[in-house]
mmCIF file of C-alpha atoms in Angstrom:
data_model
loop_
_atom_site.group_PDB
_atom_site.id
_atom_site.type_symbol
_atom_site.label_atom_id
_atom_site.label_comp_id
_atom_site.label_asym_id
_atom_site.label_seq_id
_atom_site.Cartn_x
_atom_site.Cartn_y
_atom_site.Cartn_z
ATOM 1 C CA MET P 3 -40.598 -28.307 176.690
ATOM 2 C CA PRO P 4 -44.255 -26.765 177.784
ATOM 3 C CA SER P 5 -45.246 -27.406 181.725
ATOM 4 C CA SER P 6 -47.688 -29.988 182.332
ATOM 5 C CA ALA P 7 -51.156 -29.063 181.899
ATOM 6 C CA PRO P 8 -53.489 -29.691 184.654
ATOM 7 C CA SER P 9 -56.070 -32.453 185.065
ATOM 8 C CA THR P 10 -59.036 -30.073 183.877
ATOM 9 C CA PRO P 11 -58.842 -26.012 183.846
ATOM 10 C CA PRO P 12 -61.508 -24.168 185.160
ATOM 11 C CA ILE P 13 -64.877 -23.891 183.468
ATOM 12 C CA GLY P 14 -66.398 -20.706 183.621
ATOM 13 C CA CYS P 15 -69.333 -19.310 182.138
ATOM 14 C CA CYS P 16 -70.650 -16.044 180.356
ATOM 15 C CA ALA P 17 -73.570 -14.473 182.070
ATOM 16 C CA ASN P 18 -75.028 -11.828 184.349
ATOM 17 C CA LEU P 19 -74.687 -11.056 187.574
ATOM 18 C CA HIS P 20 -77.994 -11.861 188.282
ATOM 19 C CA GLN P 21 -77.736 -15.413 186.623
ATOM 20 C CA VAL P 22 -75.204 -16.484 189.138
ATOM 21 C CA ALA P 23 -77.189 -18.824 191.165
ATOM 22 C CA THR P 24 -78.347 -20.878 187.617
ATOM 23 C CA VAL P 25 -74.703 -20.683 186.956
ATOM 24 C CA ALA P 26 -73.268 -22.032 189.808
ATOM 25 C CA ARG P 27 -76.532 -24.814 190.261
ATOM 26 C CA ALA P 28 -75.029 -26.030 186.199
ATOM 27 C CA GLY P 29 -71.975 -27.094 187.848
ATOM 28 C CA PHE P 30 -69.158 -24.591 186.640
ATOM 29 C CA ASP P 31 -66.027 -23.597 187.910
ATOM 30 C CA PHE P 32 -66.713 -19.492 187.448
ATOM 31 C CA ILE P 33 -68.470 -17.089 186.558
ATOM 32 C CA GLU P 34 -67.250 -14.387 183.734
ATOM 33 C CA LEU P 35 -69.385 -11.005 183.759
ATOM 34 C CA PRO P 36 -69.616 -7.979 181.613
ATOM 35 C CA VAL P 37 -67.050 -5.070 183.237
ATOM 36 C CA VAL P 38 -69.712 -2.524 181.686
ATOM 37 C CA HIS P 39 -72.662 -3.515 183.458
ATOM 38 C CA THR P 40 -71.294 -4.590 186.122
ATOM 39 C CA LEU P 41 -68.058 -2.827 187.536
ATOM 40 C CA MET P 42 -69.411 0.188 186.178
ATOM 41 C CA PRO P 43 -66.302 2.095 185.451
ATOM 42 C CA ASP P 44 -67.956 5.544 184.368
ATOM 43 C CA ALA P 45 -69.847 5.601 187.864
ATOM 44 C CA ASP P 46 -68.279 6.659 191.332
ATOM 45 C CA GLY P 47 -67.986 4.185 194.398
ATOM 46 C CA ASP P 48 -71.145 4.821 196.273
ATOM 47 C CA ALA P 49 -73.249 3.688 193.008
ATOM 48 C CA PHE P 50 -71.188 0.881 192.744
ATOM 49 C CA ALA P 51 -71.165 -0.255 196.632
ATOM 50 C CA PRO P 52 -74.697 -2.289 195.813
ATOM 51 C CA THR P 53 -73.128 -4.457 192.820
ATOM 52 C CA LEU P 54 -70.113 -4.929 194.911
ATOM 53 C CA ALA P 55 -72.236 -6.259 197.805
ATOM 54 C CA GLU P 56 -73.527 -8.733 195.378
ATOM 55 C CA LEU P 57 -70.676 -9.734 193.667
ATOM 56 C CA GLU P 58 -68.761 -10.598 197.224
ATOM 57 C CA ALA P 59 -72.092 -12.692 197.848
ATOM 58 C CA SER P 60 -71.663 -14.811 194.866
ATOM 59 C CA PRO P 61 -71.465 -18.439 195.169
ATOM 60 C CA LEU P 62 -69.332 -18.594 192.646
ATOM 61 C CA PRO P 63 -65.742 -17.181 191.897
ATOM 62 C CA VAL P 64 -66.328 -14.281 189.215
ATOM 63 C CA GLU P 65 -62.183 -14.970 188.060
ATOM 64 C CA SER P 66 -63.020 -13.473 184.520
ATOM 65 C CA PHE P 67 -64.482 -10.269 182.783
ATOM 66 C CA ASN P 68 -65.170 -9.118 179.385
ATOM 67 C CA LEU P 69 -67.099 -6.735 177.565
ATOM 68 C CA PHE P 70 -64.494 -4.578 178.845
ATOM 69 C CA LEU P 71 -65.136 -0.872 176.990
ATOM 70 C CA PRO P 72 -68.312 0.625 176.200
ATOM 71 C CA GLY P 73 -68.540 1.214 172.398
ATOM 72 C CA ASP P 74 -68.373 4.968 172.673
ATOM 73 C CA LEU P 75 -65.042 5.041 174.494
ATOM 74 C CA ARG P 76 -63.363 5.472 171.159
ATOM 75 C CA LEU P 77 -59.567 3.904 171.165
ATOM 76 C CA VAL P 78 -59.147 4.799 167.221
ATOM 77 C CA GLY P 79 -59.520 7.306 164.937
ATOM 78 C CA PRO P 80 -59.198 11.149 165.521
ATOM 79 C CA ASP P 81 -61.821 11.661 168.620
ATOM 80 C CA VAL P 82 -59.692 9.916 171.693
ATOM 81 C CA ASP P 83 -61.195 11.083 175.165
ATOM 82 C CA HIS P 84 -57.745 10.110 177.038
ATOM 83 C CA GLU P 85 -58.708 11.147 179.853
ATOM 84 C CA ARG P 86 -61.517 8.843 180.332
ATOM 85 C CA ILE P 87 -59.874 6.072 179.292
ATOM 86 C CA HIS P 88 -57.264 6.256 182.151
ATOM 87 C CA ARG P 89 -60.390 6.441 184.693
ATOM 88 C CA TYR P 90 -62.181 3.993 183.044
ATOM 89 C CA VAL P 91 -59.301 1.511 183.407
ATOM 90 C CA HIS P 92 -58.254 2.313 186.170
ATOM 91 C CA HIS P 93 -61.701 2.154 187.963
ATOM 92 C CA ALA P 94 -62.347 -1.363 185.900
ATOM 93 C CA MET P 95 -58.986 -2.619 186.970
ATOM 94 C CA ASP P 96 -59.604 -1.924 191.175
ATOM 95 C CA ARG P 97 -62.920 -3.156 190.693
ATOM 96 C CA ALA P 98 -62.013 -6.476 188.766
ATOM 97 C CA ALA P 99 -59.381 -7.317 191.483
ATOM 98 C CA ALA P 100 -61.309 -6.431 194.362
ATOM 99 C CA VAL P 101 -63.740 -9.270 193.715
ATOM 100 C CA GLY P 102 -60.903 -11.915 192.827
ATOM 101 C CA GLY P 103 -60.570 -10.958 188.988
ATOM 102 C CA LYS P 104 -57.482 -12.280 187.015
ATOM 103 C CA VAL P 105 -58.412 -11.968 183.587
ATOM 104 C CA ILE P 106 -60.155 -8.809 181.281
ATOM 105 C CA VAL P 107 -61.292 -9.922 178.014
ATOM 106 C CA PHE P 108 -60.177 -7.071 175.089
ATOM 107 C CA GLY P 109 -62.672 -7.362 172.620
ATOM 108 C CA SER P 110 -64.796 -4.120 172.208
ATOM 109 C CA ALA P 111 -65.488 -4.334 168.811
ATOM 110 C CA GLY P 112 -66.936 -0.607 169.372
ATOM 111 C CA ALA P 113 -64.241 0.978 170.771
ATOM 112 C CA ARG P 114 -61.771 -0.169 168.137
ATOM 113 C CA ARG P 115 -63.336 -0.374 165.407
ATOM 114 C CA VAL P 116 -61.543 1.755 162.805
ATOM 115 C CA PRO P 117 -63.529 4.807 160.777
ATOM 116 C CA ASP P 118 -64.065 4.591 157.653
ATOM 117 C CA GLY P 119 -61.021 6.131 155.652
ATOM 118 C CA TYR P 120 -58.642 5.723 158.516
ATOM 119 C CA ASP P 121 -55.135 4.201 158.176
ATOM 120 C CA PRO P 122 -55.503 0.687 159.708
ATOM 121 C CA ASP P 123 -51.737 0.923 160.810
ATOM 122 C CA ASP P 124 -52.657 4.308 162.519
ATOM 123 C CA ALA P 125 -54.989 2.206 164.185
ATOM 124 C CA PHE P 126 -53.035 -0.732 165.249
ATOM 125 C CA GLY P 127 -50.780 2.003 166.650
ATOM 126 C CA GLN P 128 -53.545 3.723 168.979
ATOM 127 C CA VAL P 129 -54.502 0.392 169.836
ATOM 128 C CA GLU P 130 -50.877 -0.781 171.056
ATOM 129 C CA GLN P 131 -50.443 2.856 172.734
ATOM 130 C CA PHE P 132 -53.800 1.685 174.606
ATOM 131 C CA LEU P 133 -52.722 -1.082 175.598
ATOM 132 C CA ALA P 134 -49.098 -0.166 176.726
ATOM 133 C CA GLU P 135 -50.664 2.370 179.304
ATOM 134 C CA ALA P 136 -53.407 0.037 180.696
ATOM 135 C CA ALA P 137 -50.565 -2.737 181.130
ATOM 136 C CA PRO P 138 -48.857 -0.757 183.931
ATOM 137 C CA VAL P 139 -52.257 -0.772 185.621
ATOM 138 C CA ALA P 140 -52.979 -4.382 184.907
ATOM 139 C CA GLU P 141 -50.069 -5.457 186.888
ATOM 140 C CA ARG P 142 -51.239 -3.161 189.993
ATOM 141 C CA PHE P 143 -54.192 -5.220 190.228
ATOM 142 C CA GLY P 144 -52.715 -8.492 189.088
ATOM 143 C CA VAL P 145 -54.949 -8.352 186.046
ATOM 144 C CA THR P 146 -54.061 -10.129 183.018
ATOM 145 C CA LEU P 147 -55.412 -8.402 179.524
ATOM 146 C CA ALA P 148 -56.646 -10.624 177.197
ATOM 147 C CA ILE P 149 -57.093 -9.599 173.469
ATOM 148 C CA GLU P 150 -59.591 -11.400 171.953
ATOM 149 C CA PRO P 151 -59.455 -11.685 168.520
ATOM 150 C CA LEU P 152 -62.976 -11.236 166.606
ATOM 151 C CA ASN P 153 -64.533 -12.151 163.268
ATOM 152 C CA ARG P 154 -64.883 -9.698 160.640
ATOM 153 C CA GLY P 155 -69.073 -9.563 160.954
ATOM 154 C CA GLU P 156 -68.229 -8.015 164.335
ATOM 155 C CA SER P 157 -64.913 -5.807 164.378
ATOM 156 C CA ASN P 158 -62.529 -4.401 161.435
ATOM 157 C CA LEU P 159 -59.369 -5.126 163.204
ATOM 158 C CA LEU P 160 -57.554 -7.915 165.084
ATOM 159 C CA ASN P 161 -59.102 -10.629 163.003
ATOM 160 C CA SER P 162 -57.254 -13.852 164.246
ATOM 161 C CA VAL P 163 -54.962 -15.207 166.831
ATOM 162 C CA PRO P 164 -51.491 -14.339 164.724
ATOM 163 C CA GLU P 165 -52.838 -10.806 164.542
ATOM 164 C CA ALA P 166 -53.041 -10.293 168.620
ATOM 165 C CA ALA P 167 -50.472 -12.153 169.226
ATOM 166 C CA ASP P 168 -48.251 -9.846 166.966
ATOM 167 C CA LEU P 169 -49.856 -7.389 169.561
ATOM 168 C CA ALA P 170 -49.194 -8.461 172.400
ATOM 169 C CA GLN P 171 -45.915 -9.123 171.194
ATOM 170 C CA ALA P 172 -45.433 -5.296 170.055
ATOM 171 C CA VAL P 173 -46.948 -4.167 173.778
ATOM 172 C CA HIS P 174 -43.961 -6.708 175.246
ATOM 173 C CA HIS P 175 -45.795 -6.648 178.752
ATOM 174 C CA PRO P 176 -47.167 -9.951 180.821
ATOM 175 C CA HIS P 177 -49.997 -8.609 181.953
ATOM 176 C CA VAL P 178 -51.051 -8.357 178.263
ATOM 177 C CA ARG P 179 -52.001 -11.417 176.148
ATOM 178 C CA VAL P 180 -53.977 -13.366 173.774
ATOM 179 C CA LEU P 181 -56.941 -15.265 174.405
ATOM 180 C CA ALA P 182 -58.372 -17.945 171.644
ATOM 181 C CA ASP P 183 -62.039 -18.175 170.738
ATOM 182 C CA LEU P 184 -62.718 -21.070 169.131
ATOM 183 C CA TYR P 185 -66.074 -19.862 167.504
ATOM 184 C CA HIS P 186 -64.724 -16.877 166.005
ATOM 185 C CA MET P 187 -61.709 -18.627 164.681
ATOM 186 C CA ALA P 188 -64.165 -21.348 163.123
ATOM 187 C CA VAL P 189 -66.240 -18.276 161.307
ATOM 188 C CA GLU P 190 -62.725 -17.379 160.271
ATOM 189 C CA HIS P 191 -61.513 -20.663 158.853
ATOM 190 C CA GLU P 192 -58.606 -20.139 161.186
ATOM 191 C CA PRO P 193 -56.219 -22.687 161.421
ATOM 192 C CA LEU P 194 -55.919 -24.413 165.195
ATOM 193 C CA ASP P 195 -52.508 -24.423 164.884
ATOM 194 C CA HIS P 196 -52.323 -21.075 165.446
ATOM 195 C CA VAL P 197 -52.768 -21.667 169.059
ATOM 196 C CA VAL P 198 -49.517 -23.447 169.206
ATOM 197 C CA ALA P 199 -47.521 -20.673 167.430
ATOM 198 C CA ALA P 200 -49.221 -18.407 170.440
ATOM 199 C CA GLY P 201 -47.679 -20.440 172.558
ATOM 200 C CA ASN P 202 -47.884 -19.049 176.339
ATOM 201 C CA LEU P 203 -49.439 -15.985 174.957
ATOM 202 C CA ILE P 204 -52.471 -17.259 175.294
ATOM 203 C CA ALA P 205 -53.811 -16.451 178.443
ATOM 204 C CA HIS P 206 -57.731 -17.177 177.811
ATOM 205 C CA VAL P 207 -60.062 -19.481 176.198
ATOM 206 C CA HIS P 208 -63.880 -18.522 175.106
ATOM 207 C CA VAL P 209 -65.541 -21.905 173.250
ATOM 208 C CA ALA P 210 -68.916 -22.206 171.620
ATOM 209 C CA ASP P 211 -70.287 -24.840 169.192
ATOM 210 C CA THR P 212 -71.355 -24.495 165.534
ATOM 211 C CA GLY P 213 -73.888 -21.278 165.399
ATOM 212 C CA ARG P 214 -72.573 -20.542 168.439
ATOM 213 C CA PHE P 215 -74.786 -22.768 170.570
ATOM 214 C CA ALA P 216 -73.300 -24.936 173.196
ATOM 215 C CA PRO P 217 -70.136 -26.969 173.365
ATOM 216 C CA GLY P 218 -71.050 -30.640 171.858
ATOM 217 C CA THR P 219 -74.384 -29.439 170.323
ATOM 218 C CA GLY P 220 -72.038 -29.027 166.878
ATOM 219 C CA ASP P 221 -69.122 -30.193 165.023
ATOM 220 C CA TYR P 222 -66.671 -27.279 166.047
ATOM 221 C CA ASP P 223 -63.196 -28.713 167.064
ATOM 222 C CA THR P 224 -62.938 -28.663 170.183
ATOM 223 C CA LEU P 225 -61.159 -31.886 170.996
ATOM 224 C CA GLY P 226 -58.345 -30.352 168.557
ATOM 225 C CA LEU P 227 -58.581 -27.071 170.095
ATOM 226 C CA PHE P 228 -58.064 -28.830 173.526
ATOM 227 C CA ARG P 229 -55.182 -30.822 172.241
ATOM 228 C CA ARG P 230 -53.195 -27.995 171.084
ATOM 229 C CA LEU P 231 -53.671 -26.440 174.425
ATOM 230 C CA LYS P 232 -53.147 -29.340 175.875
ATOM 231 C CA ALA P 233 -49.540 -29.900 174.128
ATOM 232 C CA ARG P 234 -48.525 -26.342 175.537
ATOM 233 C CA GLY P 235 -49.079 -26.687 178.572
ATOM 234 C CA TYR P 236 -52.183 -24.103 178.697
ATOM 235 C CA ALA P 237 -53.039 -24.084 182.553
ATOM 236 C CA GLY P 238 -55.516 -20.956 182.291
ATOM 237 C CA ARG P 239 -59.547 -20.779 182.325
ATOM 238 C CA VAL P 240 -62.007 -22.199 179.617
ATOM 239 C CA ALA P 241 -65.241 -20.246 179.343
ATOM 240 C CA ILE P 242 -68.246 -20.984 177.491
ATOM 241 C CA GLU P 243 -69.563 -17.796 175.346
ATOM 242 C CA CYS P 244 -72.526 -19.235 173.578
ATOM 243 C CA THR P 245 -76.352 -19.020 172.706
ATOM 244 C CA TRP P 246 -78.297 -21.027 175.024
ATOM 245 C CA ARG P 247 -81.456 -22.372 173.671
ATOM 246 C CA ASP P 248 -82.185 -24.331 177.288
ATOM 247 C CA PHE P 249 -79.636 -23.302 179.959
ATOM 248 C CA ASP P 250 -81.190 -25.611 182.607
ATOM 249 C CA ALA P 251 -81.067 -28.426 180.285
ATOM 250 C CA GLU P 252 -77.699 -27.677 178.238
ATOM 251 C CA ALA P 253 -75.483 -26.355 180.752
ATOM 252 C CA PRO P 254 -74.616 -29.268 182.951
ATOM 253 C CA THR P 255 -74.121 -31.416 179.634
ATOM 254 C CA ALA P 256 -72.305 -28.689 178.219
ATOM 255 C CA VAL P 257 -69.785 -28.757 181.529
ATOM 256 C CA ALA P 258 -69.286 -32.511 181.294
ATOM 257 C CA PHE P 259 -68.944 -32.140 177.714
ATOM 258 C CA LEU P 260 -65.799 -29.990 178.070
ATOM 259 C CA ARG P 261 -64.737 -31.983 181.007
ATOM 260 C CA GLU P 262 -64.567 -35.350 178.697
ATOM 261 C CA THR P 263 -63.005 -33.449 175.882
ATOM 262 C CA TRP P 264 -60.197 -32.092 177.715
ATOM 263 C CA ALA P 265 -58.999 -35.786 179.655
ATOM 264 C CA CYS P 266 -59.136 -37.618 175.887
ATOM 265 C CA ALA P 267 -57.692 -34.513 174.719
#
């Protein structure tokens, strides 16, 4: 039997550090920030220090991060810089943990793009190797890597929840799990029951609505997603990743919509 789900999951917002006060005023529980631009894993500690001070002063918990790897840090293909990857991952995990980060989303479409003519099975194996090597680092710093399936318009590798779940199972490490993103699932016409099948592998959730606009403004089946998560005892976070047309007007309504929808699920 699944464990009991919380009455409402923490609701967060994908944004940038300069927006944190605005995100806090809108009623979010946490903010999700980009690794590349916020934690600056390619930079040394002195360069990161001013940003660290800002993060430590954040009025909202910084519990998750996205945009894990820059596009030029290739994981797939013949030109993989393992030394830079190792250094980058260590700095990213260390800095995320230092400010309370619990989840790092592994989307990184550019880094995992399969070059033309390259064997997809070899590419999958390279990503599996990357995650297998990153997993002990994540465990050391108490961070979970959540593999994000991206729609085929953005990525030519890992386009569905089952594919991400297969990869997580292949790595077989408790700190490598899966993200369910309602937008990408809708674009791919992916059944929401894939979330049920993935079960406890789901560690993080992204939501948006039709056209990737704010939740509650379209016809995506947020209620159906939440019912499936709730039935599985999901106890993680839900972050809005969308295009805001008027953040100040839309954000509080979107937060309320998600909380009400979860209560009804």
